[in-house]
PDB file of C-alpha atoms in Angstrom:
ATOM      1  CA  MET A   1     -11.640  -1.173 -70.004  1.00  0.00           C
ATOM      2  CA  THR A   2     -11.663   1.135 -66.834  1.00  0.00           C
ATOM      3  CA  SER A   3      -8.079   2.668 -65.484  1.00  0.00           C
ATOM      4  CA  ALA A   4      -9.163   0.435 -62.132  1.00  0.00           C
ATOM      5  CA  SER A   5      -9.594  -2.766 -64.722  1.00  0.00           C
ATOM      6  CA  ALA A   6      -6.309  -1.884 -66.297  1.00  0.00           C
ATOM      7  CA  ARG A   7      -4.385  -1.421 -62.996  1.00  0.00           C
ATOM      8  CA  ALA A   8      -5.281  -4.882 -61.768  1.00  0.00           C
ATOM      9  CA  ALA A   9      -5.041  -6.715 -65.323  1.00  0.00           C
ATOM     10  CA  PRO A  10      -1.551  -7.310 -65.080  1.00  0.00           C
ATOM     11  CA  ALA A  11      -1.494  -9.373 -61.701  1.00  0.00           C
ATOM     12  CA  ARG A  12      -4.838 -11.145 -62.938  1.00  0.00           C
ATOM     13  CA  ARG A  13      -3.413 -12.886 -66.548  1.00  0.00           C
ATOM     14  CA  LEU A  14      -0.698 -14.594 -64.111  1.00  0.00           C
ATOM     15  CA  GLY A  15      -1.372 -18.383 -64.647  1.00  0.00           C
ATOM     16  CA  GLY A  16      -1.425 -20.149 -61.560  1.00  0.00           C
ATOM     17  CA  ARG A  17       1.651 -22.395 -62.466  1.00  0.00           C
ATOM     18  CA  ARG A  18       3.643 -19.335 -62.923  1.00  0.00           C
ATOM     19  CA  LEU A  19       2.548 -17.812 -59.870  1.00  0.00           C
ATOM     20  CA  GLY A  20       3.733 -20.936 -57.680  1.00  0.00           C
ATOM     21  CA  LEU A  21       7.265 -21.023 -59.432  1.00  0.00           C
ATOM     22  CA  THR A  22       7.504 -17.099 -58.626  1.00  0.00           C
ATOM     23  CA  ALA A  23       6.183 -17.474 -55.181  1.00  0.00           C
ATOM     24  CA  ALA A  24       8.716 -20.069 -54.248  1.00  0.00           C
ATOM     25  CA  ALA A  25      11.533 -17.996 -55.434  1.00  0.00           C
ATOM     26  CA  LEU A  26      10.627 -14.995 -53.363  1.00  0.00           C
ATOM     27  CA  LEU A  27      10.196 -16.989 -50.512  1.00  0.00           C
ATOM     28  CA  ALA A  28      14.384 -17.470 -50.495  1.00  0.00           C
ATOM     29  CA  ALA A  29      14.287 -13.625 -51.412  1.00  0.00           C
ATOM     30  CA  ALA A  30      12.120 -12.964 -48.050  1.00  0.00           C
ATOM     31  CA  LEU A  31      14.793 -14.503 -45.880  1.00  0.00           C
ATOM     32  CA  ALA A  32      17.227 -12.247 -47.003  1.00  0.00           C
ATOM     33  CA  GLY A  33      14.963  -9.061 -47.065  1.00  0.00           C
ATOM     34  CA  CYS A  34      13.861  -9.539 -43.628  1.00  0.00           C
ATOM     35  CA  ALA A  35      17.559  -9.496 -42.695  1.00  0.00           C
ATOM     36  CA  GLN A  36      17.648  -5.625 -42.426  1.00  0.00           C
ATOM     37  CA  THR A  37      15.023  -3.492 -40.882  1.00  0.00           C
ATOM     38  CA  GLY A  38      14.200  -0.064 -41.897  1.00  0.00           C
ATOM     39  CA  ASP A  39      11.174   2.361 -41.050  1.00  0.00           C
ATOM     40  CA  PHE A  40       8.473   0.633 -38.647  1.00  0.00           C
ATOM     41  CA  GLY A  41      10.745  -2.208 -38.105  1.00  0.00           C
ATOM     42  CA  ARG A  42       9.609  -3.218 -41.788  1.00  0.00           C
ATOM     43  CA  PRO A  43      12.537  -4.834 -43.933  1.00  0.00           C
ATOM     44  CA  GLN A  44      14.760  -2.140 -45.732  1.00  0.00           C
ATOM     45  CA  PRO A  45      12.932  -1.269 -48.777  1.00  0.00           C
ATOM     46  CA  ASN A  46      13.974  -2.837 -52.074  1.00  0.00           C
ATOM     47  CA  VAL A  47      12.341  -4.556 -55.304  1.00  0.00           C
ATOM     48  CA  VAL A  48      11.454  -7.779 -54.138  1.00  0.00           C
ATOM     49  CA  ASN A  49       9.680  -6.711 -50.631  1.00  0.00           C
ATOM     50  CA  ASP A  50       8.374  -3.734 -52.297  1.00  0.00           C
ATOM     51  CA  ALA A  51       7.575  -4.663 -55.990  1.00  0.00           C
ATOM     52  CA  LEU A  52       7.978  -8.021 -56.663  1.00  0.00           C
ATOM     53  CA  MET A  53       6.244  -9.779 -53.959  1.00  0.00           C
ATOM     54  CA  PRO A  54       3.073  -7.460 -53.187  1.00  0.00           C
ATOM     55  CA  ALA A  55       2.715  -7.927 -57.191  1.00  0.00           C
ATOM     56  CA  THR A  56       2.602 -11.635 -56.658  1.00  0.00           C
ATOM     57  CA  GLY A  57       0.628 -11.678 -53.729  1.00  0.00           C
ATOM     58  CA  ALA A  58      -1.977  -9.736 -55.020  1.00  0.00           C
ATOM     59  CA  ALA A  59      -2.251 -12.160 -57.824  1.00  0.00           C
ATOM     60  CA  LEU A  60      -2.434 -15.379 -55.487  1.00  0.00           C
ATOM     61  CA  ALA A  61      -4.816 -13.436 -53.294  1.00  0.00           C
ATOM     62  CA  TYR A  62      -7.163 -12.919 -56.099  1.00  0.00           C
ATOM     63  CA  ALA A  63      -6.738 -16.650 -57.220  1.00  0.00           C
ATOM     64  CA  ARG A  64      -7.975 -17.556 -53.744  1.00  0.00           C
ATOM     65  CA  ASN A  65     -10.920 -15.445 -54.045  1.00  0.00           C
ATOM     66  CA  GLU A  66      -9.673 -13.287 -51.639  1.00  0.00           C
ATOM     67  CA  PRO A  67     -10.183  -9.193 -51.973  1.00  0.00           C
ATOM     68  CA  VAL A  68      -8.042  -7.484 -54.153  1.00  0.00           C
ATOM     69  CA  SER A  69      -8.455  -3.838 -54.653  1.00  0.00           C
ATOM     70  CA  SER A  70      -6.463  -1.512 -57.695  1.00  0.00           C
ATOM     71  CA  PHE A  71      -7.472   1.321 -55.719  1.00  0.00           C
ATOM     72  CA  ARG A  72      -4.622   3.538 -54.230  1.00  0.00           C
ATOM     73  CA  LEU A  73      -4.305   3.704 -50.357  1.00  0.00           C
ATOM     74  CA  THR A  74      -5.381   6.955 -48.658  1.00  0.00           C
ATOM     75  CA  ASP A  75      -3.327   8.574 -46.151  1.00  0.00           C
ATOM     76  CA  GLU A  76      -4.965   7.240 -43.578  1.00  0.00           C
ATOM     77  CA  GLU A  77      -4.867   3.780 -44.870  1.00  0.00           C
ATOM     78  CA  ARG A  78      -0.876   4.079 -45.088  1.00  0.00           C
ATOM     79  CA  GLU A  79      -0.650   4.842 -41.811  1.00  0.00           C
ATOM     80  CA  MET A  80      -2.631   2.577 -40.505  1.00  0.00           C
ATOM     81  CA  ARG A  81      -0.417  -0.350 -42.527  1.00  0.00           C
ATOM     82  CA  ASP A  82       3.256   1.481 -41.351  1.00  0.00           C
ATOM     83  CA  LEU A  83       1.288   1.541 -37.447  1.00  0.00           C
ATOM     84  CA  ALA A  84       0.711  -2.341 -38.017  1.00  0.00           C
ATOM     85  CA  TRP A  85       3.762  -3.564 -39.037  1.00  0.00           C
ATOM     86  CA  ALA A  86       5.394  -3.276 -35.815  1.00  0.00           C
ATOM     87  CA  ILE A  87       2.598  -5.227 -34.524  1.00  0.00           C
ATOM     88  CA  VAL A  88       1.995  -7.906 -36.522  1.00  0.00           C
ATOM     89  CA  THR A  89       6.044  -8.645 -37.432  1.00  0.00           C
ATOM     90  CA  PRO A  90       7.463 -10.473 -33.931  1.00  0.00           C
ATOM     91  CA  PRO A  91       9.382  -8.103 -31.728  1.00  0.00           C
ATOM     92  CA  LEU A  92      12.956 -10.146 -31.657  1.00  0.00           C
ATOM     93  CA  SER A  93      15.365 -10.202 -34.536  1.00  0.00           C
ATOM     94  CA  GLU A  94      16.133 -14.147 -33.904  1.00  0.00           C
ATOM     95  CA  GLN A  95      12.437 -15.064 -34.413  1.00  0.00           C
ATOM     96  CA  VAL A  96      13.327 -15.205 -38.680  1.00  0.00           C
ATOM     97  CA  ARG A  97      10.296 -17.627 -39.088  1.00  0.00           C
ATOM     98  CA  GLY A  98       7.794 -15.655 -37.520  1.00  0.00           C
ATOM     99  CA  ARG A  99       9.078 -12.506 -39.578  1.00  0.00           C
ATOM    100  CA  MET A 100       9.220 -14.175 -42.545  1.00  0.00           C
ATOM    101  CA  LEU A 101       5.707 -15.367 -42.745  1.00  0.00           C
ATOM    102  CA  ALA A 102       4.607 -11.951 -41.589  1.00  0.00           C
ATOM    103  CA  GLU A 103       6.086 -10.556 -44.811  1.00  0.00           C
ATOM    104  CA  LEU A 104       4.789 -13.219 -46.851  1.00  0.00           C
ATOM    105  CA  ARG A 105       1.047 -12.753 -45.197  1.00  0.00           C
ATOM    106  CA  ARG A 106       1.740  -8.931 -45.458  1.00  0.00           C
ATOM    107  CA  THR A 107       2.616  -8.972 -49.373  1.00  0.00           C
ATOM    108  CA  ARG A 108      -0.502 -11.840 -49.422  1.00  0.00           C
ATOM    109  CA  ILE A 109       1.436 -14.375 -50.764  1.00  0.00           C
ATOM    110  CA  LEU A 110       0.328 -16.558 -48.268  1.00  0.00           C
ATOM    111  CA  PRO A 111      -3.350 -16.674 -46.916  1.00  0.00           C
ATOM    112  CA  ALA A 112      -3.879 -15.366 -43.587  1.00  0.00           C
ATOM    113  CA  ALA A 113      -4.357 -19.139 -42.265  1.00  0.00           C
ATOM    114  CA  ARG A 114      -0.895 -20.182 -43.194  1.00  0.00           C
ATOM    115  CA  ALA A 115       0.663 -17.603 -40.840  1.00  0.00           C
ATOM    116  CA  ARG A 116      -0.111 -17.980 -37.498  1.00  0.00           C
ATOM    117  CA  LEU A 117       2.718 -17.473 -34.957  1.00  0.00           C
ATOM    118  CA  ASP A 118       3.888 -20.199 -32.459  1.00  0.00           C
ATOM    119  CA  PRO A 119       3.602 -18.871 -28.660  1.00  0.00           C
ATOM    120  CA  ALA A 120       6.684 -20.418 -27.800  1.00  0.00           C
ATOM    121  CA  SER A 121       8.693 -18.735 -30.759  1.00  0.00           C
ATOM    122  CA  TYR A 122       9.159 -15.220 -28.405  1.00  0.00           C
ATOM    123  CA  VAL A 123      10.637 -17.481 -25.302  1.00  0.00           C
ATOM    124  CA  ARG A 124      12.941 -19.763 -27.549  1.00  0.00           C
ATOM    125  CA  ALA A 125      14.509 -16.636 -29.202  1.00  0.00           C
ATOM    126  CA  LEU A 126      14.836 -14.585 -25.916  1.00  0.00           C
ATOM    127  CA  ILE A 127      16.485 -17.724 -24.086  1.00  0.00           C
ATOM    128  CA  SER A 128      18.751 -18.011 -27.045  1.00  0.00           C
ATOM    129  CA  ILE A 129      20.042 -14.237 -26.426  1.00  0.00           C
ATOM    130  CA  ASP A 130      23.117 -14.120 -24.895  1.00  0.00           C
ATOM    131  CA  PHE A 131      22.422 -11.883 -22.129  1.00  0.00           C
ATOM    132  CA  ARG A 132      24.792 -10.986 -19.497  1.00  0.00           C
ATOM    133  CA  SER A 133      22.252 -11.803 -16.577  1.00  0.00           C
ATOM    134  CA  SER A 134      19.016 -13.678 -16.335  1.00  0.00           C
ATOM    135  CA  ALA A 135      17.584 -10.257 -15.119  1.00  0.00           C
ATOM    136  CA  ALA A 136      18.313  -8.627 -18.300  1.00  0.00           C
ATOM    137  CA  ARG A 137      15.967 -11.117 -20.106  1.00  0.00           C
ATOM    138  CA  TYR A 138      13.326 -10.220 -17.676  1.00  0.00           C
ATOM    139  CA  ALA A 139      14.119  -6.752 -18.846  1.00  0.00           C
ATOM    140  CA  ARG A 140      13.920  -6.999 -22.226  1.00  0.00           C
ATOM    141  CA  LEU A 141      10.307  -9.061 -21.951  1.00  0.00           C
ATOM    142  CA  LYS A 142       9.123  -6.119 -19.950  1.00  0.00           C
ATOM    143  CA  GLU A 143      10.466  -3.785 -22.434  1.00  0.00           C
ATOM    144  CA  ASP A 144       8.428  -5.625 -25.383  1.00  0.00           C
ATOM    145  CA  VAL A 145       5.547  -5.905 -23.020  1.00  0.00           C
ATOM    146  CA  ARG A 146       5.405  -2.178 -22.283  1.00  0.00           C
ATOM    147  CA  ALA A 147       6.096  -1.230 -26.380  1.00  0.00           C
ATOM    148  CA  ASP A 148       3.370  -3.007 -27.609  1.00  0.00           C
ATOM    149  CA  THR A 149       0.939  -1.466 -24.744  1.00  0.00           C
ATOM    150  CA  TYR A 150       1.566   2.341 -26.009  1.00  0.00           C
ATOM    151  CA  ARG A 151       1.151   0.611 -29.599  1.00  0.00           C
ATOM    152  CA  ILE A 152      -2.915  -0.004 -28.802  1.00  0.00           C
ATOM    153  CA  GLU A 153      -3.898   3.608 -28.576  1.00  0.00           C
ATOM    154  CA  PRO A 154      -1.773   4.758 -32.284  1.00  0.00           C
ATOM    155  CA  PHE A 155      -3.001   1.953 -34.424  1.00  0.00           C
ATOM    156  CA  PHE A 156      -6.900   2.111 -33.455  1.00  0.00           C
ATOM    157  CA  ALA A 157      -6.805   5.599 -33.778  1.00  0.00           C
ATOM    158  CA  ALA A 158      -5.721   4.697 -36.748  1.00  0.00           C
ATOM    159  CA  ALA A 159      -7.793   2.560 -37.627  1.00  0.00           C
ATOM    160  CA  SER A 160     -11.056   4.549 -36.601  1.00  0.00           C
ATOM    161  CA  ASP A 161     -10.118   7.009 -39.253  1.00  0.00           C
ATOM    162  CA  VAL A 162      -9.683   4.322 -41.823  1.00  0.00           C
ATOM    163  CA  ALA A 163     -13.196   2.678 -40.176  1.00  0.00           C
ATOM    164  CA  GLU A 164     -14.700   6.183 -41.166  1.00  0.00           C
ATOM    165  CA  GLY A 165     -13.057   6.468 -44.540  1.00  0.00           C
ATOM    166  CA  ASP A 166     -14.883   3.011 -45.418  1.00  0.00           C
ATOM    167  CA  ARG A 167     -18.578   4.474 -44.100  1.00  0.00           C
ATOM    168  CA  VAL A 168     -18.074   6.989 -46.244  1.00  0.00           C
ATOM    169  CA  ARG A 169     -16.949   5.009 -49.161  1.00  0.00           C
ATOM    170  CA  ALA A 170     -19.977   2.853 -48.837  1.00  0.00           C
ATOM    171  CA  ARG A 171     -22.214   5.406 -48.811  1.00  0.00           C
ATOM    172  CA  ALA A 172     -20.785   7.097 -52.012  1.00  0.00           C
ATOM    173  CA  LEU A 173     -21.234   3.929 -53.743  1.00  0.00           C
ATOM    174  CA  THR A 174     -25.292   4.230 -53.377  1.00  0.00           C
ATOM    175  CA  ARG A 175     -24.903   7.895 -54.063  1.00  0.00           C
ATOM    176  CA  VAL A 176     -22.360   8.192 -56.927  1.00  0.00           C
ATOM    177  CA  PRO A 177     -24.163   8.439 -60.348  1.00  0.00           C
ATOM    178  CA  ASP A 178     -22.692   5.637 -63.099  1.00  0.00           C
ATOM    179  CA  VAL A 179     -20.859   3.549 -61.037  1.00  0.00           C
ATOM    180  CA  THR A 180     -19.062   0.679 -62.922  1.00  0.00           C
ATOM    181  CA  GLU A 181     -18.836  -2.871 -62.012  1.00  0.00           C
ATOM    182  CA  ALA A 182     -15.107  -2.269 -61.696  1.00  0.00           C
ATOM    183  CA  GLU A 183     -15.386   0.406 -59.273  1.00  0.00           C
ATOM    184  CA  ARG A 184     -18.322  -1.055 -56.803  1.00  0.00           C
ATOM    185  CA  ALA A 185     -15.613  -4.182 -56.907  1.00  0.00           C
ATOM    186  CA  ASP A 186     -12.643  -1.866 -55.858  1.00  0.00           C
ATOM    187  CA  ALA A 187     -14.236  -0.030 -53.152  1.00  0.00           C
ATOM    188  CA  LEU A 188     -15.967  -3.494 -51.683  1.00  0.00           C
ATOM    189  CA  ALA A 189     -12.348  -5.160 -51.887  1.00  0.00           C
ATOM    190  CA  ARG A 190     -10.673  -1.990 -50.000  1.00  0.00           C
ATOM    191  CA  ILE A 191     -13.520  -1.956 -47.161  1.00  0.00           C
ATOM    192  CA  GLU A 192     -12.744  -5.922 -46.892  1.00  0.00           C
ATOM    193  CA  GLU A 193      -8.736  -5.681 -46.970  1.00  0.00           C
ATOM    194  CA  ASN A 194      -9.051  -2.776 -44.426  1.00  0.00           C
ATOM    195  CA  ALA A 195     -10.861  -5.179 -42.239  1.00  0.00           C
ATOM    196  CA  LEU A 196      -8.644  -7.558 -42.596  1.00  0.00           C
ATOM    197  CA  MET A 197      -5.417  -5.662 -41.581  1.00  0.00           C
ATOM    198  CA  ILE A 198      -7.615  -4.652 -38.420  1.00  0.00           C
ATOM    199  CA  GLY A 199      -8.155  -8.283 -37.477  1.00  0.00           C
ATOM    200  CA  TRP A 200      -5.105  -9.433 -38.206  1.00  0.00           C
ATOM    201  CA  VAL A 201      -3.566  -6.294 -35.720  1.00  0.00           C
ATOM    202  CA  ARG A 202      -6.078  -7.477 -33.454  1.00  0.00           C
ATOM    203  CA  GLU A 203      -5.410 -11.108 -33.481  1.00  0.00           C
ATOM    204  CA  SER A 204      -1.569 -10.430 -33.227  1.00  0.00           C
ATOM    205  CA  PHE A 205      -1.808  -8.103 -30.229  1.00  0.00           C
ATOM    206  CA  GLU A 206      -3.651 -11.466 -29.024  1.00  0.00           C
ATOM    207  CA  GLU A 207      -0.804 -13.713 -29.656  1.00  0.00           C
ATOM    208  CA  ARG A 208       1.834 -11.462 -28.069  1.00  0.00           C
ATOM    209  CA  LEU A 209      -0.248 -11.655 -24.795  1.00  0.00           C
ATOM    210  CA  VAL A 210      -0.310 -15.476 -25.038  1.00  0.00           C
ATOM    211  CA  SER A 211       3.372 -15.689 -26.160  1.00  0.00           C
ATOM    212  CA  TYR A 212       4.451 -12.745 -22.803  1.00  0.00           C
ATOM    213  CA  ARG A 213       2.684 -14.926 -20.633  1.00  0.00           C
ATOM    214  CA  PHE A 214       3.840 -18.021 -21.985  1.00  0.00           C
ATOM    215  CA  ALA A 215       7.370 -16.347 -21.969  1.00  0.00           C
ATOM    216  CA  LEU A 216       7.215 -15.582 -18.443  1.00  0.00           C
ATOM    217  CA  ASP A 217       6.186 -18.768 -17.056  1.00  0.00           C
ATOM    218  CA  ARG A 218       9.513 -20.120 -18.694  1.00  0.00           C
ATOM    219  CA  LEU A 219      11.802 -17.751 -17.426  1.00  0.00           C
ATOM    220  CA  ILE A 220      10.369 -18.811 -14.003  1.00  0.00           C
ATOM    221  CA  LEU A 221      11.014 -21.740 -14.655  1.00  0.00           C
ATOM    222  CA  GLU A 222      14.158 -21.732 -15.939  1.00  0.00           C
ATOM    223  CA  THR A 223      15.878 -18.627 -14.261  1.00  0.00           C
ATOM    224  CA  PRO A 224      13.511 -17.774 -11.083  1.00  0.00           C
ATOM    225  CA  ASP A 225      13.820 -13.739 -10.516  1.00  0.00           C
ATOM    226  CA  PRO A 226      12.559 -10.862  -8.413  1.00  0.00           C
ATOM    227  CA  TYR A 227      12.167  -9.114 -11.281  1.00  0.00           C
ATOM    228  CA  ALA A 228       9.423 -11.514 -12.365  1.00  0.00           C
ATOM    229  CA  VAL A 229       6.833  -9.213 -10.588  1.00  0.00           C
ATOM    230  CA  GLU A 230       7.191  -6.125 -12.450  1.00  0.00           C
ATOM    231  CA  VAL A 231       6.860  -7.966 -15.718  1.00  0.00           C
ATOM    232  CA  SER A 232       3.837  -9.612 -14.391  1.00  0.00           C
ATOM    233  CA  ARG A 233       2.495  -6.492 -13.742  1.00  0.00           C
ATOM    234  CA  ALA A 234       3.119  -4.999 -16.968  1.00  0.00           C
ATOM    235  CA  ILE A 235       1.550  -7.832 -18.909  1.00  0.00           C
ATOM    236  CA  ASP A 236      -1.546  -7.405 -16.662  1.00  0.00           C
ATOM    237  CA  ALA A 237      -1.559  -4.052 -17.356  1.00  0.00           C
ATOM    238  CA  PHE A 238      -1.153  -4.938 -21.509  1.00  0.00           C
ATOM    239  CA  ALA A 239      -4.218  -6.945 -20.988  1.00  0.00           C
ATOM    240  CA  ALA A 240      -6.430  -4.510 -19.476  1.00  0.00           C
ATOM    241  CA  VAL A 241      -5.824  -2.315 -22.690  1.00  0.00           C
ATOM    242  CA  LEU A 242      -6.685  -4.873 -24.769  1.00  0.00           C
ATOM    243  CA  GLY A 243      -9.810  -5.459 -22.853  1.00  0.00           C
ATOM    244  CA  SER A 244     -10.894  -2.249 -23.083  1.00  0.00           C
ATOM    245  CA  LEU A 245     -11.290  -2.604 -27.157  1.00  0.00           C
ATOM    246  CA  ARG A 246     -14.124  -3.449 -29.445  1.00  0.00           C
ATOM    247  CA  PRO A 247     -14.570  -3.935 -32.648  1.00  0.00           C
ATOM    248  CA  LEU A 248     -14.268  -0.890 -34.743  1.00  0.00           C
ATOM    249  CA  GLY A 249     -18.140  -0.034 -36.420  1.00  0.00           C
ATOM    250  CA  ALA A 250     -21.102   1.739 -34.967  1.00  0.00           C
ATOM    251  CA  PRO A 251     -21.306   3.185 -32.756  1.00  0.00           C
ATOM    252  CA  ARG A 252     -18.013   5.062 -33.473  1.00  0.00           C
ATOM    253  CA  GLY A 253     -14.706   4.507 -31.879  1.00  0.00           C
ATOM    254  CA  VAL A 254     -12.538   1.862 -30.930  1.00  0.00           C
ATOM    255  CA  PHE A 255     -12.694   1.736 -26.923  1.00  0.00           C
ATOM    256  CA  LYS A 256     -15.459   0.788 -24.681  1.00  0.00           C
ATOM    257  CA  SER A 257     -16.970   3.698 -23.043  1.00  0.00           C
TER     258      SER A 257
END
């Protein structure tokens, strides 16, 4: 047995029923784990979020025939994932359900299709916050929009580095002698995992854009304020930067020329 297979074997030996019970227990633990945040807005490091959930998620993903690689992450892959977290998790701490779903998707306990964000959740959470003035809600919306705008280029710059590494990895599969089937499977799975992460972030940016526009409309209906003009401009700028993106891959880069 290769070292890659040996690392993957423990997760793959878990039975479906045992995985289901474990995942159910971790759902409750995830709620508590999401209560406190650490670097990049992720839950504070703990054994549930950093060990138990990823191990269970890898086994569940494997059972769903999703790509699962036992390769270690490169520095670029780790940086991309760190930057991704603030994008794929809802911006307001009051969006508890959405944050939990993001963590369950990150750890792969839930498949991607089971973790879509309700576009109305952001404005519901925003309205629930007891601001001293209605203008403060507009200010918070603008702050979140601008923060996401500034996240676009750093993430996709990191993603471009990861995509280049995957092209090197793919070429190596045709040139490195005596590549085992396990090594080939791990390499191809990692390439697909990276592509799925990049796709998730792009999808999350698009969902944020929809939710911000929805939120502005609802704020105008409930508490009209001249500040809405500034927020609208910020959302338009966010949309413009997103519109400049193109899928990663040949030709190189992430922005349209």
